[in-house]
């Protein structure tokens, strides 16, 4: 499987100027290609093929006075910009024709030099390399210092150089990595994600929500007010904007580190992991939107998914309509309603439940049922080992 390894770059002033030139040329080629296809569509002309577009906006454009400066950067950077445009069109066409199963994709949009993220990509054809001194050698840019936090497990197939809104530079290497299965373990866990507690495990353990954005709100408010008092476009405005961006980057980095540490621990300690398929986009449009974005459930589950695959663990998503909070994990009875302010409740069977722990137990049971149930028998968290073994033996699972 392919993984990305990100490292911080520290280019010199001259290298920053060369990178800015490469970002600009890549953006211009992307926009020229998009404009050419839009013009062809408006005039009723056939769709411009990838090869013809490359000839028009790169090869022929370099010969004109208006675009002669495209030759100052690596040709691979320009070709990869068009590759991104072609991929965006393919995803858009697959989306409107129903071939793409996920959320609808909008048509490509023009790139701006004011975008928060600028990026260029070098493939093996560009002959980028890592020098003996540990620097990243990029064509027509030079040897860029890298802060290596670990060694790459294999030779990278491509590298993307990124400049974020805070003015930081990163190198993102794509590396082909063989799966590294961990020693099999017995425990399995169900995870209920929330806002009060970030994650509640079926064994009753609760992981508190760090609330990185909420904790940084006071400082962010101060910085954003200072930004609002500056004349837009002035040097002081640019400095104030970067201070805000750096604070947001610090929050995002802390959240990502928390997700990495927690997901690694869960994957290491459990053979199978079950999570609910939450409708994050819908929740992000409610009054809880800031807290939902602060939690970052989607990125956390994505980390669980790729780490489980890498280390030979199983991860299953439970249907979002499954009544995990309303169902009793002991008898299986489902309550008529369960408002959010109800944090604990008692079932008519006599079982007392913590709302989140009960939901995690039900998620675990639903996941096991999908894997083990072959004849309609329900497997509940309260069921004994004998019942689970019996259900497993019906499918030939030891």
XYZ file of C-alpha atoms in Angstrom:
398
model
C 0.000 0.000 0.000
C 1.059 3.595 -0.558
C 1.678 5.936 2.371
C 2.720 9.564 2.634
C 5.612 10.706 4.795
C 5.703 14.445 5.535
C 8.794 16.384 6.580
C 9.440 20.050 7.245
C 11.542 21.962 4.708
C 13.688 25.033 5.402
C 14.484 26.591 1.991
C 16.903 29.494 1.704
C 15.608 32.888 0.474
C 16.777 32.080 -3.059
C 15.089 28.681 -2.956
C 11.892 30.285 -1.680
C 11.900 32.573 -4.703
C 12.448 29.568 -6.995
C 9.599 27.685 -5.291
C 7.311 30.713 -5.620
C 8.128 30.794 -9.336
C 7.320 27.080 -9.628
C 4.030 27.524 -7.729
C 3.083 30.356 -10.070
C 3.943 28.473 -13.281
C 2.034 25.403 -12.116
C -0.989 27.543 -11.305
C -0.874 29.327 -14.682
C -0.703 26.051 -16.641
C -3.621 24.633 -14.640
C -5.723 27.758 -15.244
C -4.787 27.940 -18.948
C -5.849 24.323 -19.409
C -9.128 24.872 -17.570
C -9.867 28.037 -19.571
C -9.147 26.256 -22.867
C -11.613 23.488 -22.077
C -14.260 25.921 -20.865
C -13.900 27.999 -24.048
C -14.208 24.863 -26.196
C -17.397 23.889 -24.407
C -18.925 27.380 -24.721
C -18.241 27.388 -28.481
C -19.617 23.887 -28.973
C -16.240 22.397 -29.853
C -15.155 18.839 -28.965
C -13.589 18.124 -25.590
C -9.828 18.801 -25.772
C -7.858 15.596 -25.177
C -5.105 15.406 -22.570
C -2.317 15.199 -25.165
C -3.615 18.112 -27.218
C -4.063 20.219 -24.095
C -0.473 19.547 -23.003
C 0.825 20.601 -26.407
C -1.252 23.769 -26.399
C -0.666 25.123 -22.861
C 2.895 23.873 -22.287
C 4.859 23.041 -25.453
C 3.429 25.759 -27.714
C 2.932 28.268 -24.911
C 6.652 28.260 -24.079
C 7.346 29.572 -27.594
C 5.204 32.677 -27.085
C 6.457 35.893 -25.425
C 3.556 35.814 -22.948
C 4.459 32.368 -21.557
C 8.183 32.042 -22.320
C 8.972 32.108 -18.583
C 7.373 28.665 -18.217
C 10.743 27.266 -19.290
C 12.311 28.528 -16.041
C 10.824 25.663 -14.023
C 10.946 21.893 -14.353
C 8.700 20.552 -17.134
C 7.491 17.790 -14.775
C 5.931 20.404 -12.492
C 3.866 21.730 -15.421
C 2.885 18.254 -16.576
C 1.741 17.314 -13.089
C -0.405 20.461 -12.926
C -2.230 19.269 -16.054
C -2.443 15.767 -14.576
C -4.278 17.276 -11.592
C -6.668 19.073 -13.958
C -7.340 15.878 -15.911
C -7.979 13.951 -12.693
C -10.386 16.661 -11.521
C -12.339 16.389 -14.784
C -12.447 12.581 -14.572
C -13.798 12.729 -11.034
C -16.394 15.318 -12.060
C -17.596 13.274 -15.045
C -17.700 10.089 -12.958
C -19.726 11.952 -10.342
C -22.405 13.343 -12.671
C -22.764 9.995 -14.507
C -23.168 8.041 -11.264
C -19.969 6.012 -11.627
C -18.485 7.652 -8.535
C -20.138 6.267 -5.402
C -19.119 8.980 -2.975
C -20.332 12.570 -2.577
C -20.923 14.675 -5.678
C -17.854 16.424 -7.065
C -17.946 19.982 -8.393
C -16.251 20.896 -11.694
C -12.637 22.149 -11.503
C -12.175 25.755 -10.422
C -9.445 28.242 -11.182
C -6.519 28.359 -8.804
C -5.505 31.607 -7.116
C -2.185 32.817 -5.786
C -4.151 33.768 -2.650
C -5.127 30.148 -1.943
C -4.106 28.984 1.521
C -2.180 26.050 0.082
C 0.303 26.098 -2.785
C 1.810 22.824 -4.031
C 3.914 21.351 -6.822
C 4.732 17.705 -7.486
C 7.881 16.019 -8.756
C 7.824 12.441 -10.037
C 10.742 10.112 -10.776
C 10.976 11.628 -14.260
C 12.075 14.881 -12.641
C 15.103 13.107 -11.129
C 14.630 14.514 -7.648
C 16.885 12.858 -5.079
C 18.037 12.864 -1.473
C 21.693 13.816 -1.176
C 24.271 12.178 1.067
C 24.015 15.234 3.331
C 20.279 14.585 3.788
C 18.997 17.417 1.601
C 16.218 17.202 -0.967
C 17.589 17.956 -4.433
C 14.912 19.464 -6.681
C 15.496 20.385 -10.352
C 15.927 24.135 -10.961
C 15.483 24.788 -7.225
C 18.529 23.269 -5.535
C 19.334 21.247 -2.421
C 16.687 22.103 0.167
C 17.397 21.394 3.872
C 15.013 18.837 5.398
C 14.284 18.084 9.041
C 14.130 14.277 9.051
C 12.020 12.907 11.918
C 12.466 9.311 10.674
C 13.920 7.426 7.747
C 11.933 6.572 4.650
C 11.142 2.825 4.466
C 11.666 2.706 0.696
C 12.542 4.861 -2.279
C 9.791 7.454 -2.865
C 7.937 7.478 -6.168
C 7.077 11.174 -5.980
C 7.406 14.186 -3.719
C 5.007 17.081 -3.309
C 6.382 20.383 -2.026
C 3.729 22.286 -0.078
C 3.538 25.798 1.295
C 0.722 26.216 3.840
C -1.151 29.325 4.976
C 1.300 29.847 7.840
C 4.206 30.140 5.380
C 5.707 26.756 6.291
C 7.174 24.402 3.674
C 6.751 20.630 3.676
C 7.896 17.707 1.538
C 5.338 14.922 1.189
C 6.880 11.676 -0.108
C 4.759 8.860 -1.572
C 6.268 5.510 -0.595
C 5.164 1.964 -1.395
C 5.040 0.098 1.930
C 4.473 -3.602 2.502
C 1.859 -4.537 5.110
C 3.345 -5.143 8.549
C 0.912 -7.373 10.477
C 1.091 -7.118 14.254
C 0.913 -10.131 16.540
C -2.754 -11.234 16.765
C -4.515 -10.252 19.990
C -7.810 -11.314 21.524
C -9.596 -8.012 22.376
C -12.077 -6.317 20.069
C -13.597 -2.913 20.671
C -16.533 -0.769 19.683
C -16.027 3.002 19.617
C -18.689 5.643 20.191
C -17.429 9.054 19.056
C -18.796 12.152 20.730
C -18.170 15.720 21.850
C -18.196 15.483 25.665
C -15.875 12.498 25.478
C -14.008 12.227 22.190
C -14.220 8.427 22.193
C -15.859 5.892 24.497
C -14.698 2.291 24.179
C -16.906 -0.730 24.776
C -14.778 -1.723 27.783
C -15.985 1.447 29.529
C -12.905 3.570 28.978
C -13.530 7.216 28.096
C -11.055 9.454 26.250
C -11.722 13.102 27.006
C -12.113 15.524 24.115
C -9.003 17.782 24.020
C -10.949 20.684 22.437
C -7.833 22.212 20.893
C -9.753 24.922 19.042
C -11.852 25.873 22.073
C -8.736 26.176 24.207
C -7.102 28.440 21.626
C -10.196 30.635 21.096
C -9.134 33.413 23.444
C -5.784 33.873 21.725
C -7.366 33.521 18.265
C -9.979 36.156 19.098
C -7.237 38.579 20.123
C -5.256 37.920 16.920
C -8.296 38.173 14.655
C -9.340 41.482 16.202
C -5.833 42.810 15.593
C -6.091 41.626 11.983
C -9.430 43.390 11.497
C -7.872 46.714 12.507
C -5.228 46.559 9.781
C -5.685 48.004 6.296
C -6.310 45.047 4.007
C -3.382 44.426 1.687
C -0.848 46.363 3.767
C 2.364 44.852 5.163
C 0.981 44.987 8.707
C -2.158 43.207 7.525
C -0.011 40.443 5.966
C 1.935 40.037 9.221
C -1.253 39.880 11.285
C -2.834 37.400 8.857
C 0.173 35.107 9.162
C -0.025 35.219 12.957
C -3.626 34.011 12.762
C -2.653 31.305 10.279
C 0.194 30.109 12.510
C -2.132 29.821 15.488
C -4.614 27.794 13.454
C -1.754 25.603 12.186
C -0.667 24.969 15.770
C -4.211 23.846 16.654
C -4.383 21.562 13.608
C -0.978 20.035 14.383
C -1.973 19.304 17.988
C -5.231 17.701 16.856
C -3.430 15.559 14.262
C -0.871 14.405 16.835
C -3.665 13.428 19.242
C -5.436 11.456 16.500
C -2.227 9.658 15.534
C -1.362 8.632 19.088
C -4.882 7.447 19.941
C -5.455 5.576 16.661
C -2.075 3.818 16.936
C -2.865 2.695 20.486
C -6.319 1.384 19.563
C -5.052 -0.507 16.497
C -2.193 -2.025 18.492
C -4.411 -3.242 21.354
C -7.403 -4.613 19.385
C -7.786 -7.237 16.677
C -11.073 -5.817 15.390
C -12.411 -2.262 15.658
C -16.002 -1.168 15.071
C -17.039 2.467 14.598
C -20.234 4.239 13.658
C -20.513 5.772 10.176
C -21.318 9.312 11.301
C -22.891 11.929 9.021
C -20.190 14.496 9.754
C -21.192 16.868 6.926
C -24.735 17.045 8.256
C -23.614 17.621 11.844
C -21.212 20.326 10.647
C -24.213 22.374 9.470
C -25.842 22.471 12.918
C -25.218 24.718 15.908
C -22.593 22.185 16.993
C -20.514 22.824 13.874
C -17.506 24.364 15.645
C -17.295 21.485 18.130
C -17.720 18.919 15.341
C -14.883 20.449 13.316
C -12.773 20.699 16.475
C -13.206 16.961 17.142
C -12.098 15.895 13.638
C -13.900 12.520 13.644
C -13.421 11.858 9.925
C -9.640 12.234 9.979
C -9.457 10.035 13.086
C -11.490 7.232 11.491
C -9.414 7.510 8.297
C -6.286 6.998 10.400
C -7.850 3.957 12.068
C -8.723 2.573 8.639
C -5.284 2.790 7.010
C -3.431 1.698 10.168
C -5.726 -1.315 10.568
C -5.027 -2.292 6.971
C -1.287 -1.758 7.392
C -1.064 -3.860 10.558
C -3.468 -6.678 9.697
C -6.356 -5.554 11.888
C -10.038 -5.419 10.940
C -12.063 -2.188 10.912
C -15.815 -2.165 10.265
C -18.213 0.768 9.994
C -21.683 0.390 11.484
C -24.683 1.928 9.732
C -25.372 5.455 10.969
C -29.072 4.630 11.470
C -28.311 1.841 13.932
C -29.945 2.870 17.291
C -26.803 2.423 19.354
C -27.824 4.895 22.068
C -31.466 3.804 22.416
C -30.911 0.040 22.470
C -30.278 -1.836 25.709
C -27.014 -3.741 25.432
C -28.312 -6.416 27.828
C -31.771 -7.349 26.523
C -31.830 -5.653 23.112
C -34.934 -3.559 23.801
C -35.051 -0.204 21.975
C -36.344 2.901 23.784
C -38.868 5.108 21.976
C -36.740 8.246 22.330
C -33.422 9.279 23.814
C -32.846 13.072 23.928
C -29.249 14.268 23.959
C -29.573 15.604 27.502
C -30.177 12.071 28.804
C -26.712 10.812 29.709
C -27.780 7.768 31.748
C -30.946 5.658 31.724
C -32.424 2.442 33.045
C -34.001 -0.257 30.915
C -37.250 -2.002 32.037
C -35.159 -5.194 32.299
C -33.347 -3.561 35.228
C -30.047 -2.740 33.515
C -28.638 0.736 34.247
C -26.698 2.318 31.393
C -24.277 5.122 30.785
C -25.471 6.452 27.424
C -22.052 6.483 25.714
C -20.748 3.210 27.157
C -23.999 1.491 26.185
C -23.691 2.853 22.635
C -20.104 1.562 22.369
C -21.223 -1.891 23.547
C -24.013 -1.932 20.962
C -21.604 -0.883 18.204
C -19.328 -3.763 19.221
C -22.279 -6.169 19.166
C -23.497 -4.971 15.763
C -20.018 -5.348 14.314
C -19.651 -8.856 15.693
C -23.085 -9.773 14.404
C -22.130 -8.741 10.877
C -19.045 -10.936 11.053
C -20.342 -13.916 13.020
C -24.096 -14.146 12.505
C -24.992 -16.507 9.668
C -28.446 -17.697 10.661
C -30.157 -14.671 12.195
C -29.141 -15.199 15.813
C -28.394 -11.927 17.604
C -25.025 -11.542 19.311
C -25.217 -9.001 22.141
C -22.363 -7.620 24.244
C -23.891 -9.256 27.309
C -23.905 -12.657 25.666
C -21.501 -15.180 27.060
C -18.458 -16.595 25.340
C -20.313 -19.818 24.582
C -22.946 -17.975 22.516
C -20.287 -16.098 20.531
C -18.336 -19.287 19.889
C -21.537 -21.012 18.768
C -22.341 -18.199 16.352
C -18.785 -18.320 15.051
C -18.800 -22.070 14.565
C -21.875 -21.796 12.320
C -19.675 -19.940 9.830
C -16.609 -22.071 10.427
C -14.941 -19.310 12.440
C -12.942 -20.573 15.403
